[in-house]
Amino acid sequence: MNIQIFGKSKCFDTKKAQRWFKERRIKYQDVDLPRYGLSMGEYKSVKQAVGGLEALIDKSSPLYESLFIEYLADDAAREEKLLDNPGLFRTPIVRNGKKATVGYCPEVWKQWEESEK
């Protein structure tokens, strides 16, 4: 498995995801999302894997209201704001090649682990 965890240092679900992989001795790459963000290729891959833009936006983030994301007319403008402000992403984003999850999803990660055996 080639696991990447994109998260925020103060996010409780990110810490739970890291612990889940550590307990199973699965190596992963940890990426500080607010600092490094996602590349365009990573973003497109994750967006396709999780079912679209809406799954990636953290509507409880203080940035969501301050940037007026819900009032933007089209998805292109929302994507631009999201990529310019990585703090808007819902975390953790866990990637395994072309597969990805958003949020704490141990049942999906377990399927990935079992398919590797």
mmCIF file of C-alpha atoms in Angstrom:
data_model
loop_
_atom_site.group_PDB
_atom_site.id
_atom_site.type_symbol
_atom_site.label_atom_id
_atom_site.label_comp_id
_atom_site.label_asym_id
_atom_site.label_seq_id
_atom_site.Cartn_x
_atom_site.Cartn_y
_atom_site.Cartn_z
ATOM 1 C CA MET A 1 0.000 0.000 0.000
ATOM 2 C CA ASN A 2 1.094 3.532 -0.763
ATOM 3 C CA ILE A 3 -0.761 5.585 1.863
ATOM 4 C CA GLN A 4 -0.734 9.361 2.086
ATOM 5 C CA ILE A 5 -2.580 11.171 4.872
ATOM 6 C CA PHE A 6 -3.337 14.823 4.153
ATOM 7 C CA GLY A 7 -4.437 16.465 7.366
ATOM 8 C CA LYS A 8 -4.311 19.341 9.806
ATOM 9 C CA SER A 9 -2.134 19.128 12.905
ATOM 10 C CA LYS A 10 -5.019 20.044 15.238
ATOM 11 C CA CYS A 11 -7.637 17.826 13.569
ATOM 12 C CA PHE A 12 -8.839 15.028 15.846
ATOM 13 C CA ASP A 13 -9.889 12.776 12.935
ATOM 14 C CA THR A 14 -6.456 13.181 11.320
ATOM 15 C CA LYS A 15 -4.811 11.990 14.541
ATOM 16 C CA LYS A 16 -7.224 9.035 14.706
ATOM 17 C CA ALA A 17 -6.365 8.086 11.107
ATOM 18 C CA GLN A 18 -2.632 8.250 11.833
ATOM 19 C CA ARG A 19 -3.120 6.087 14.916
ATOM 20 C CA TRP A 20 -5.196 3.560 12.923
ATOM 21 C CA PHE A 21 -2.364 3.020 10.425
ATOM 22 C CA LYS A 22 0.348 3.029 13.124
ATOM 23 C CA GLU A 23 -1.463 0.326 15.114
ATOM 24 C CA ARG A 24 -1.463 -1.915 12.027
ATOM 25 C CA ARG A 25 2.177 -1.107 11.217
ATOM 26 C CA ILE A 26 1.196 0.303 7.829
ATOM 27 C CA LYS A 27 3.651 2.909 6.624
ATOM 28 C CA TYR A 28 2.193 6.189 5.461
ATOM 29 C CA GLN A 29 3.330 9.605 4.330
ATOM 30 C CA ASP A 30 2.003 12.451 6.439
ATOM 31 C CA VAL A 31 1.290 15.745 4.612
ATOM 32 C CA ASP A 32 0.422 18.978 6.441
ATOM 33 C CA LEU A 33 -2.494 20.124 4.286
ATOM 34 C CA PRO A 34 -2.675 23.802 5.334
ATOM 35 C CA ARG A 35 1.074 24.189 4.732
ATOM 36 C CA TYR A 36 1.563 22.227 1.498
ATOM 37 C CA GLY A 37 -1.937 21.879 0.060
ATOM 38 C CA LEU A 38 -2.708 19.453 -2.776
ATOM 39 C CA SER A 39 -1.170 19.543 -6.224
ATOM 40 C CA MET A 40 -3.601 19.782 -9.132
ATOM 41 C CA GLY A 41 -3.001 16.114 -10.017
ATOM 42 C CA GLU A 42 -3.582 14.979 -6.435
ATOM 43 C CA TYR A 43 -6.673 17.153 -6.199
ATOM 44 C CA LYS A 44 -8.216 15.752 -9.400
ATOM 45 C CA SER A 45 -7.464 12.169 -8.348
ATOM 46 C CA VAL A 46 -8.984 12.647 -4.883
ATOM 47 C CA LYS A 47 -12.006 14.530 -6.244
ATOM 48 C CA GLN A 48 -12.760 11.699 -8.671
ATOM 49 C CA ALA A 49 -12.281 9.025 -5.994
ATOM 50 C CA VAL A 50 -14.574 10.646 -3.398
ATOM 51 C CA GLY A 51 -17.355 11.642 -5.759
ATOM 52 C CA GLY A 52 -16.906 15.337 -6.379
ATOM 53 C CA LEU A 53 -16.145 18.732 -4.972
ATOM 54 C CA GLU A 54 -18.829 18.826 -2.247
ATOM 55 C CA ALA A 55 -17.247 15.905 -0.367
ATOM 56 C CA LEU A 56 -13.975 17.823 -0.079
ATOM 57 C CA ILE A 57 -15.268 21.098 1.371
ATOM 58 C CA ASP A 58 -15.372 21.496 5.161
ATOM 59 C CA LYS A 59 -18.573 23.450 5.711
ATOM 60 C CA SER A 60 -17.838 23.813 9.436
ATOM 61 C CA SER A 61 -14.549 25.630 8.760
ATOM 62 C CA PRO A 62 -14.423 29.307 9.728
ATOM 63 C CA LEU A 63 -12.987 29.978 6.256
ATOM 64 C CA TYR A 64 -16.136 28.580 4.631
ATOM 65 C CA GLU A 65 -18.259 31.475 5.851
ATOM 66 C CA SER A 66 -15.597 34.178 5.691
ATOM 67 C CA LEU A 67 -14.884 33.436 2.002
ATOM 68 C CA PHE A 68 -18.605 33.144 1.120
ATOM 69 C CA ILE A 69 -18.074 29.775 -0.588
ATOM 70 C CA GLU A 70 -21.757 28.832 -0.546
ATOM 71 C CA TYR A 71 -22.626 31.944 -2.568
ATOM 72 C CA LEU A 72 -20.192 31.310 -5.422
ATOM 73 C CA ALA A 73 -22.015 30.679 -8.680
ATOM 74 C CA ASP A 74 -20.080 27.806 -10.214
ATOM 75 C CA ASP A 75 -17.846 24.907 -9.272
ATOM 76 C CA ALA A 76 -14.815 26.398 -11.024
ATOM 77 C CA ALA A 77 -14.866 29.394 -8.667
ATOM 78 C CA ARG A 78 -15.361 27.108 -5.658
ATOM 79 C CA GLU A 79 -12.446 24.904 -6.761
ATOM 80 C CA GLU A 80 -10.221 27.942 -7.147
ATOM 81 C CA LYS A 81 -11.049 29.142 -3.615
ATOM 82 C CA LEU A 82 -10.510 25.632 -2.248
ATOM 83 C CA LEU A 83 -7.084 25.255 -3.864
ATOM 84 C CA ASP A 84 -6.045 28.752 -2.742
ATOM 85 C CA ASN A 85 -7.169 28.038 0.851
ATOM 86 C CA PRO A 86 -6.178 24.471 1.845
ATOM 87 C CA GLY A 87 -7.736 25.025 5.277
ATOM 88 C CA LEU A 88 -11.126 24.567 3.580
ATOM 89 C CA PHE A 89 -10.507 20.859 2.867
ATOM 90 C CA ARG A 90 -12.305 18.296 5.011
ATOM 91 C CA THR A 91 -9.695 16.159 6.731
ATOM 92 C CA PRO A 92 -8.169 13.682 6.808
ATOM 93 C CA ILE A 93 -7.827 12.916 3.130
ATOM 94 C CA VAL A 94 -6.331 9.429 2.885
ATOM 95 C CA ARG A 95 -5.002 8.289 -0.499
ATOM 96 C CA ASN A 96 -4.007 4.811 -1.587
ATOM 97 C CA GLY A 97 -2.968 5.185 -5.224
ATOM 98 C CA LYS A 98 -6.123 6.071 -7.193
ATOM 99 C CA LYS A 99 -8.388 5.334 -4.199
ATOM 100 C CA ALA A 100 -9.147 7.976 -1.573
ATOM 101 C CA THR A 101 -11.352 8.729 1.411
ATOM 102 C CA VAL A 102 -12.303 11.951 3.170
ATOM 103 C CA GLY A 103 -12.855 11.840 6.916
ATOM 104 C CA TYR A 104 -12.318 8.962 9.316
ATOM 105 C CA CYS A 105 -13.204 5.772 7.350
ATOM 106 C CA PRO A 106 -11.601 2.716 9.006
ATOM 107 C CA GLU A 107 -13.988 0.276 7.268
ATOM 108 C CA VAL A 108 -12.689 1.381 3.838
ATOM 109 C CA TRP A 109 -9.060 1.284 4.977
ATOM 110 C CA LYS A 110 -9.602 -2.239 6.292
ATOM 111 C CA GLN A 111 -10.799 -3.285 2.817
ATOM 112 C CA TRP A 112 -7.630 -1.799 1.324
ATOM 113 C CA GLU A 113 -5.535 -3.703 3.868
ATOM 114 C CA GLU A 114 -7.310 -7.003 3.156
ATOM 115 C CA SER A 115 -6.996 -6.601 -0.613
ATOM 116 C CA GLU A 116 -3.212 -6.254 -0.208
ATOM 117 C CA LYS A 117 -2.867 -9.631 1.510
#
